[in-house]
Amino acid sequence: MGTLEEERSLLEEGFLQDKSSELYTGDGSTDIHGNPVLKQNTGNWRACPFILGTECCERLAYYGIATNLVSYLTSKLHEGNVSAARNVNTWTGTCYLTPLIGAVLADAYWGRYWTIAIFSTIYFIGMCTLTLSASVPIFKPVECVGSVCPSATPAQYAILFLGLYLIALGTGGIKPCVSSFGADQFDDTDLVERVKKGSFFNWFYFSINIGALVSSSLIVWVQENLGWALGFGIPAIFMGIAIASFFSGTPKYRFQKPGEAR
């Protein structure tokens, strides 16, 4: 009898473990509080729309600034073409270097979620600062009078470049983390979810291109025809929408602990 009871106990234990493995993710994912997450309530395509929305709006904000920045520097800050191109290239290069900072912080210390959250906030502050530099008269040079175009003052340059380099820092926490955070929403131990992950990356790059298309056409038109304050303000608004979209998905996300993320 003892042997039968032991076998029955082992069978029940194995059954419960199988049921548990069906209910919970097998890759060590947790919720924001560090608790194991149920597959049916988190991750997968339940979480991805928030991440895709974040990426689309962030790319729209970035390209809304980057695409026409040389024109802004030459027409509104009265820089020469060489100086404007140099400043834009330096800023663009910085935007592609700062992801090294974001990647280290995400993988070793903060995790992807908090890295995106913190750097997105910095990004948004930079966007607002840049918008102010194009909106408030004291923050920009006066218009040209005939052929006389006053140069920007050091203070005006300081406001402009503060906004631009806050954006460069902010994008450094987003670029290396958003796609990986999206991949974290799919359990690699589940064959069905592993297949869905490939579809996520298709939609991810589609979202990037939609954001870039809108900014390179509509936002540039607004800047050239309706003014730079509105032309920078709209990308700032979309960056705010990106942050709201990201935080809205928090209850649905799956999290990997720093140092354990795939």
mmCIF file of C-alpha atoms in Angstrom:
data_model
loop_
_atom_site.group_PDB
_atom_site.id
_atom_site.type_symbol
_atom_site.label_atom_id
_atom_site.label_comp_id
_atom_site.label_asym_id
_atom_site.label_seq_id
_atom_site.Cartn_x
_atom_site.Cartn_y
_atom_site.Cartn_z
ATOM 1 C CA MET A 1 0.000 0.000 0.000
ATOM 2 C CA GLY A 2 2.830 2.363 0.856
ATOM 3 C CA THR A 3 4.331 1.839 -2.574
ATOM 4 C CA LEU A 4 1.040 2.562 -4.335
ATOM 5 C CA GLU A 5 0.513 5.702 -2.288
ATOM 6 C CA GLU A 6 4.018 6.903 -3.105
ATOM 7 C CA GLU A 7 3.464 6.290 -6.814
ATOM 8 C CA ARG A 8 0.134 8.085 -6.695
ATOM 9 C CA SER A 9 1.748 11.020 -4.883
ATOM 10 C CA LEU A 10 4.517 11.219 -7.482
ATOM 11 C CA LEU A 11 2.011 11.064 -10.324
ATOM 12 C CA GLU A 12 -0.080 13.841 -8.780
ATOM 13 C CA GLU A 13 3.019 15.945 -8.230
ATOM 14 C CA GLY A 14 4.093 15.474 -11.838
ATOM 15 C CA PHE A 15 0.595 16.326 -13.032
ATOM 16 C CA LEU A 16 0.593 19.533 -10.999
ATOM 17 C CA GLN A 17 4.010 20.459 -12.338
ATOM 18 C CA ASP A 18 2.797 19.926 -15.909
ATOM 19 C CA LYS A 19 -0.251 22.088 -15.244
ATOM 20 C CA SER A 20 1.958 24.735 -13.649
ATOM 21 C CA SER A 21 4.260 24.758 -16.673
ATOM 22 C CA GLU A 22 1.243 25.372 -18.886
ATOM 23 C CA LEU A 23 0.051 28.256 -16.721
ATOM 24 C CA TYR A 24 3.360 30.032 -16.142
ATOM 25 C CA THR A 25 6.191 31.046 -18.465
ATOM 26 C CA GLY A 26 9.192 28.758 -18.578
ATOM 27 C CA ASP A 27 11.862 31.377 -19.237
ATOM 28 C CA GLY A 28 11.961 32.970 -15.792
ATOM 29 C CA SER A 29 9.787 35.950 -16.682
ATOM 30 C CA THR A 30 8.210 37.921 -13.861
ATOM 31 C CA ASP A 31 5.772 40.793 -13.465
ATOM 32 C CA ILE A 32 6.928 44.245 -12.388
ATOM 33 C CA HIS A 33 6.874 43.111 -8.748
ATOM 34 C CA GLY A 34 9.094 40.092 -9.406
ATOM 35 C CA ASN A 35 6.335 37.470 -9.223
ATOM 36 C CA PRO A 36 5.942 34.622 -11.752
ATOM 37 C CA VAL A 37 3.597 35.581 -14.565
ATOM 38 C CA LEU A 38 0.643 33.728 -16.041
ATOM 39 C CA LYS A 39 0.896 33.125 -19.764
ATOM 40 C CA GLN A 40 -2.747 33.852 -20.414
ATOM 41 C CA ASN A 41 -2.639 37.314 -18.828
ATOM 42 C CA THR A 42 0.726 38.725 -19.896
ATOM 43 C CA GLY A 43 3.169 39.086 -22.758
ATOM 44 C CA ASN A 44 2.627 37.788 -26.253
ATOM 45 C CA TRP A 45 0.470 40.031 -28.468
ATOM 46 C CA ARG A 46 -1.349 41.393 -25.419
ATOM 47 C CA ALA A 47 1.733 43.487 -24.590
ATOM 48 C CA CYS A 48 3.195 44.154 -28.022
ATOM 49 C CA PRO A 49 0.779 46.875 -29.254
ATOM 50 C CA PHE A 50 1.993 49.147 -26.456
ATOM 51 C CA ILE A 51 5.622 48.541 -27.400
ATOM 52 C CA LEU A 52 4.972 49.009 -31.121
ATOM 53 C CA GLY A 53 3.077 52.228 -30.430
ATOM 54 C CA THR A 54 5.989 53.478 -28.338
ATOM 55 C CA GLU A 55 8.502 52.737 -31.085
ATOM 56 C CA CYS A 56 6.410 54.288 -33.851
ATOM 57 C CA CYS A 57 5.870 57.534 -31.937
ATOM 58 C CA GLU A 58 9.493 57.722 -30.779
ATOM 59 C CA ARG A 59 10.808 57.296 -34.329
ATOM 60 C CA LEU A 60 8.361 59.916 -35.563
ATOM 61 C CA ALA A 61 9.685 62.292 -32.892
ATOM 62 C CA TYR A 62 13.334 61.559 -33.703
ATOM 63 C CA TYR A 63 13.084 61.884 -37.473
ATOM 64 C CA GLY A 64 10.805 64.895 -37.056
ATOM 65 C CA ILE A 65 13.856 66.634 -35.596
ATOM 66 C CA ALA A 66 16.719 65.002 -37.499
ATOM 67 C CA THR A 67 15.366 65.162 -41.054
ATOM 68 C CA ASN A 68 15.206 68.931 -41.350
ATOM 69 C CA LEU A 69 17.626 70.078 -38.661
ATOM 70 C CA VAL A 70 20.198 71.533 -41.067
ATOM 71 C CA SER A 71 17.500 73.711 -42.560
ATOM 72 C CA TYR A 72 16.521 74.973 -39.115
ATOM 73 C CA LEU A 73 20.095 75.871 -38.198
ATOM 74 C CA THR A 74 20.684 77.758 -41.446
ATOM 75 C CA SER A 75 17.332 79.533 -41.694
ATOM 76 C CA LYS A 76 16.607 80.360 -38.051
ATOM 77 C CA LEU A 77 19.979 80.389 -36.313
ATOM 78 C CA HIS A 78 21.658 81.888 -39.388
ATOM 79 C CA GLU A 79 24.484 79.363 -39.512
ATOM 80 C CA GLY A 80 26.443 78.616 -42.648
ATOM 81 C CA ASN A 81 25.947 75.315 -44.423
ATOM 82 C CA VAL A 82 29.283 73.914 -43.252
ATOM 83 C CA SER A 83 28.705 74.806 -39.612
ATOM 84 C CA ALA A 84 25.133 73.504 -39.668
ATOM 85 C CA ALA A 85 26.153 70.218 -41.304
ATOM 86 C CA ARG A 86 28.969 69.769 -38.776
ATOM 87 C CA ASN A 87 26.648 70.361 -35.819
ATOM 88 C CA VAL A 88 24.022 67.970 -37.163
ATOM 89 C CA ASN A 89 26.576 65.248 -37.927
ATOM 90 C CA THR A 90 28.073 65.573 -34.450
ATOM 91 C CA TRP A 91 24.635 65.320 -32.880
ATOM 92 C CA THR A 92 23.637 62.351 -35.065
ATOM 93 C CA GLY A 93 26.862 60.555 -34.207
ATOM 94 C CA THR A 94 26.178 61.100 -30.522
ATOM 95 C CA CYS A 95 22.718 59.577 -30.973
ATOM 96 C CA TYR A 96 24.382 56.398 -32.241
ATOM 97 C CA LEU A 97 26.979 56.290 -29.451
ATOM 98 C CA THR A 98 24.699 56.762 -26.439
ATOM 99 C CA PRO A 99 23.017 53.346 -26.923
ATOM 100 C CA LEU A 100 26.225 51.883 -25.487
ATOM 101 C CA ILE A 101 25.315 53.575 -22.206
ATOM 102 C CA GLY A 102 21.715 52.401 -22.335
ATOM 103 C CA ALA A 103 22.683 48.820 -23.140
ATOM 104 C CA VAL A 104 25.075 48.543 -20.188
ATOM 105 C CA LEU A 105 22.586 50.058 -17.745
ATOM 106 C CA ALA A 106 19.761 47.830 -18.980
ATOM 107 C CA ASP A 107 21.695 44.560 -18.929
ATOM 108 C CA ALA A 108 23.655 45.079 -15.718
ATOM 109 C CA TYR A 109 21.623 47.351 -13.462
ATOM 110 C CA TRP A 110 18.168 48.654 -14.279
ATOM 111 C CA GLY A 111 16.609 46.163 -16.658
ATOM 112 C CA ARG A 112 15.057 47.093 -19.984
ATOM 113 C CA TYR A 113 11.771 48.449 -18.668
ATOM 114 C CA TRP A 114 13.245 50.998 -16.280
ATOM 115 C CA THR A 115 15.973 51.982 -18.728
ATOM 116 C CA ILE A 116 13.343 52.769 -21.364
ATOM 117 C CA ALA A 117 11.180 54.588 -18.809
ATOM 118 C CA ILE A 118 13.978 56.793 -17.454
ATOM 119 C CA PHE A 119 15.590 57.620 -20.781
ATOM 120 C CA SER A 120 12.211 58.290 -22.414
ATOM 121 C CA THR A 121 11.556 60.922 -19.775
ATOM 122 C CA ILE A 122 14.938 62.535 -20.506
ATOM 123 C CA TYR A 123 14.074 62.380 -24.218
ATOM 124 C CA PHE A 124 10.742 64.137 -23.628
ATOM 125 C CA ILE A 125 12.403 66.893 -21.575
ATOM 126 C CA GLY A 126 14.834 67.396 -24.464
ATOM 127 C CA MET A 127 11.975 67.625 -26.958
ATOM 128 C CA CYS A 128 10.201 70.226 -24.837
ATOM 129 C CA THR A 129 13.416 72.222 -24.426
ATOM 130 C CA LEU A 130 13.982 72.200 -28.185
ATOM 131 C CA THR A 131 10.395 73.304 -28.784
ATOM 132 C CA LEU A 132 10.840 76.185 -26.356
ATOM 133 C CA SER A 133 14.033 77.221 -28.132
ATOM 134 C CA ALA A 134 12.034 77.574 -31.352
ATOM 135 C CA SER A 135 8.979 79.176 -29.729
ATOM 136 C CA VAL A 136 10.089 81.736 -27.147
ATOM 137 C CA PRO A 137 11.479 84.881 -28.825
ATOM 138 C CA ILE A 138 14.241 85.376 -26.282
ATOM 139 C CA PHE A 139 15.581 81.877 -27.023
ATOM 140 C CA LYS A 140 16.149 82.478 -30.750
ATOM 141 C CA PRO A 141 17.823 85.128 -32.907
ATOM 142 C CA VAL A 142 15.734 87.890 -34.411
ATOM 143 C CA GLU A 143 14.742 87.576 -38.058
ATOM 144 C CA CYS A 144 17.027 88.840 -40.799
ATOM 145 C CA VAL A 145 16.671 92.472 -41.835
ATOM 146 C CA GLY A 146 17.539 92.556 -45.500
ATOM 147 C CA SER A 147 20.895 90.845 -45.804
ATOM 148 C CA VAL A 148 21.769 91.335 -42.121
ATOM 149 C CA CYS A 149 21.168 88.170 -40.106
ATOM 150 C CA PRO A 150 22.142 88.420 -36.413
ATOM 151 C CA SER A 151 23.915 85.335 -35.058
ATOM 152 C CA ALA A 152 22.529 83.379 -32.125
ATOM 153 C CA THR A 153 23.894 84.323 -28.724
ATOM 154 C CA PRO A 154 25.779 81.791 -26.568
ATOM 155 C CA ALA A 155 22.712 81.519 -24.321
ATOM 156 C CA GLN A 156 20.462 80.750 -27.296
ATOM 157 C CA TYR A 157 22.883 78.110 -28.520
ATOM 158 C CA ALA A 158 23.004 76.672 -25.002
ATOM 159 C CA ILE A 159 19.211 76.190 -24.916
ATOM 160 C CA LEU A 160 19.184 74.652 -28.380
ATOM 161 C CA PHE A 161 22.020 72.217 -27.775
ATOM 162 C CA LEU A 162 20.753 71.327 -24.306
ATOM 163 C CA GLY A 163 17.537 70.128 -25.930
ATOM 164 C CA LEU A 164 19.319 68.316 -28.750
ATOM 165 C CA TYR A 165 21.763 66.475 -26.519
ATOM 166 C CA LEU A 166 19.094 65.514 -24.006
ATOM 167 C CA ILE A 167 17.347 63.914 -26.987
ATOM 168 C CA ALA A 168 20.610 62.188 -27.943
ATOM 169 C CA LEU A 169 20.968 60.844 -24.405
ATOM 170 C CA GLY A 170 17.335 59.785 -24.277
ATOM 171 C CA THR A 171 17.482 57.848 -27.515
ATOM 172 C CA GLY A 172 20.489 55.982 -26.117
ATOM 173 C CA GLY A 173 18.259 54.230 -23.603
ATOM 174 C CA ILE A 174 15.562 53.399 -26.115
ATOM 175 C CA LYS A 175 17.412 52.141 -29.192
ATOM 176 C CA PRO A 176 19.071 49.092 -27.583
ATOM 177 C CA CYS A 177 16.142 48.132 -25.370
ATOM 178 C CA VAL A 178 12.772 48.422 -27.093
ATOM 179 C CA SER A 179 13.164 45.581 -29.592
ATOM 180 C CA SER A 180 14.708 43.328 -26.942
ATOM 181 C CA PHE A 181 11.964 44.193 -24.476
ATOM 182 C CA GLY A 182 9.445 43.228 -27.138
ATOM 183 C CA ALA A 183 11.233 39.900 -27.600
ATOM 184 C CA ASP A 184 11.001 39.337 -23.829
ATOM 185 C CA GLN A 185 7.209 39.164 -24.207
ATOM 186 C CA PHE A 186 7.508 35.781 -25.924
ATOM 187 C CA ASP A 187 8.429 32.616 -24.017
ATOM 188 C CA ASP A 188 11.253 30.812 -25.841
ATOM 189 C CA THR A 189 10.314 27.549 -24.090
ATOM 190 C CA ASP A 190 6.913 27.676 -25.803
ATOM 191 C CA LEU A 191 7.120 26.689 -29.477
ATOM 192 C CA VAL A 192 3.988 28.615 -30.423
ATOM 193 C CA GLU A 193 5.211 31.834 -28.827
ATOM 194 C CA ARG A 194 8.653 31.391 -30.341
ATOM 195 C CA VAL A 195 7.105 31.459 -33.814
ATOM 196 C CA LYS A 196 5.087 34.572 -32.949
ATOM 197 C CA LYS A 197 8.283 36.398 -31.976
ATOM 198 C CA GLY A 198 9.364 36.503 -35.628
ATOM 199 C CA SER A 199 6.099 38.194 -36.524
ATOM 200 C CA PHE A 200 6.701 40.779 -33.813
ATOM 201 C CA PHE A 201 9.971 41.892 -35.418
ATOM 202 C CA ASN A 202 8.221 42.325 -38.780
ATOM 203 C CA TRP A 203 5.689 44.662 -37.166
ATOM 204 C CA PHE A 204 8.433 46.365 -35.170
ATOM 205 C CA TYR A 205 10.339 47.471 -38.274
ATOM 206 C CA PHE A 206 7.078 48.370 -39.974
ATOM 207 C CA SER A 207 6.351 50.706 -37.036
ATOM 208 C CA ILE A 208 9.772 52.334 -37.404
ATOM 209 C CA ASN A 209 9.174 52.987 -41.095
ATOM 210 C CA ILE A 210 5.690 54.402 -40.517
ATOM 211 C CA GLY A 211 7.079 56.865 -37.987
ATOM 212 C CA ALA A 212 9.922 57.835 -40.310
ATOM 213 C CA LEU A 213 7.569 58.251 -43.278
ATOM 214 C CA VAL A 214 5.166 60.549 -41.440
ATOM 215 C CA SER A 215 7.950 62.694 -40.001
ATOM 216 C CA SER A 216 9.871 62.951 -43.279
ATOM 217 C CA SER A 217 6.802 64.124 -45.149
ATOM 218 C CA LEU A 218 4.088 65.655 -42.970
ATOM 219 C CA ILE A 219 6.287 67.040 -40.167
ATOM 220 C CA VAL A 220 8.787 68.548 -42.621
ATOM 221 C CA TRP A 221 5.900 70.214 -44.460
ATOM 222 C CA VAL A 222 4.611 71.680 -41.184
ATOM 223 C CA GLN A 223 8.066 73.016 -40.325
ATOM 224 C CA GLU A 224 8.509 74.698 -43.693
ATOM 225 C CA ASN A 225 4.990 76.075 -44.026
ATOM 226 C CA LEU A 226 3.456 76.504 -40.569
ATOM 227 C CA GLY A 227 6.495 77.276 -38.451
ATOM 228 C CA TRP A 228 9.208 75.586 -36.458
ATOM 229 C CA ALA A 229 7.483 75.947 -33.102
ATOM 230 C CA LEU A 230 4.638 73.745 -34.340
ATOM 231 C CA GLY A 231 7.054 71.601 -36.335
ATOM 232 C CA PHE A 232 9.008 70.750 -33.167
ATOM 233 C CA GLY A 233 5.950 70.772 -30.929
ATOM 234 C CA ILE A 234 4.193 67.972 -32.799
ATOM 235 C CA PRO A 235 7.149 65.536 -32.397
ATOM 236 C CA ALA A 236 7.265 66.493 -28.696
ATOM 237 C CA ILE A 237 3.589 65.598 -28.370
ATOM 238 C CA PHE A 238 4.189 62.263 -30.075
ATOM 239 C CA MET A 239 7.050 61.565 -27.686
ATOM 240 C CA GLY A 240 4.624 62.180 -24.830
ATOM 241 C CA ILE A 241 2.216 59.731 -26.474
ATOM 242 C CA ALA A 242 5.073 57.211 -26.741
ATOM 243 C CA ILE A 243 5.703 57.430 -23.001
ATOM 244 C CA ALA A 244 1.989 57.115 -22.218
ATOM 245 C CA SER A 245 1.721 54.081 -24.500
ATOM 246 C CA PHE A 246 4.698 52.428 -22.855
ATOM 247 C CA PHE A 247 3.475 52.870 -19.287
ATOM 248 C CA SER A 248 -0.065 51.817 -20.224
ATOM 249 C CA GLY A 249 1.170 48.333 -21.020
ATOM 250 C CA THR A 250 2.922 47.773 -17.683
ATOM 251 C CA PRO A 251 0.357 45.281 -16.263
ATOM 252 C CA LYS A 252 0.692 43.203 -19.443
ATOM 253 C CA TYR A 253 4.492 43.090 -19.672
ATOM 254 C CA ARG A 254 6.838 40.232 -18.850
ATOM 255 C CA PHE A 255 10.133 41.242 -17.263
ATOM 256 C CA GLN A 256 13.587 39.693 -17.263
ATOM 257 C CA LYS A 257 15.846 40.468 -14.321
ATOM 258 C CA PRO A 258 19.049 42.420 -15.098
ATOM 259 C CA GLY A 259 21.870 40.013 -15.847
ATOM 260 C CA GLU A 260 19.371 37.270 -16.728
ATOM 261 C CA ALA A 261 17.745 38.896 -19.731
ATOM 262 C CA ARG A 262 18.070 36.992 -22.988
#
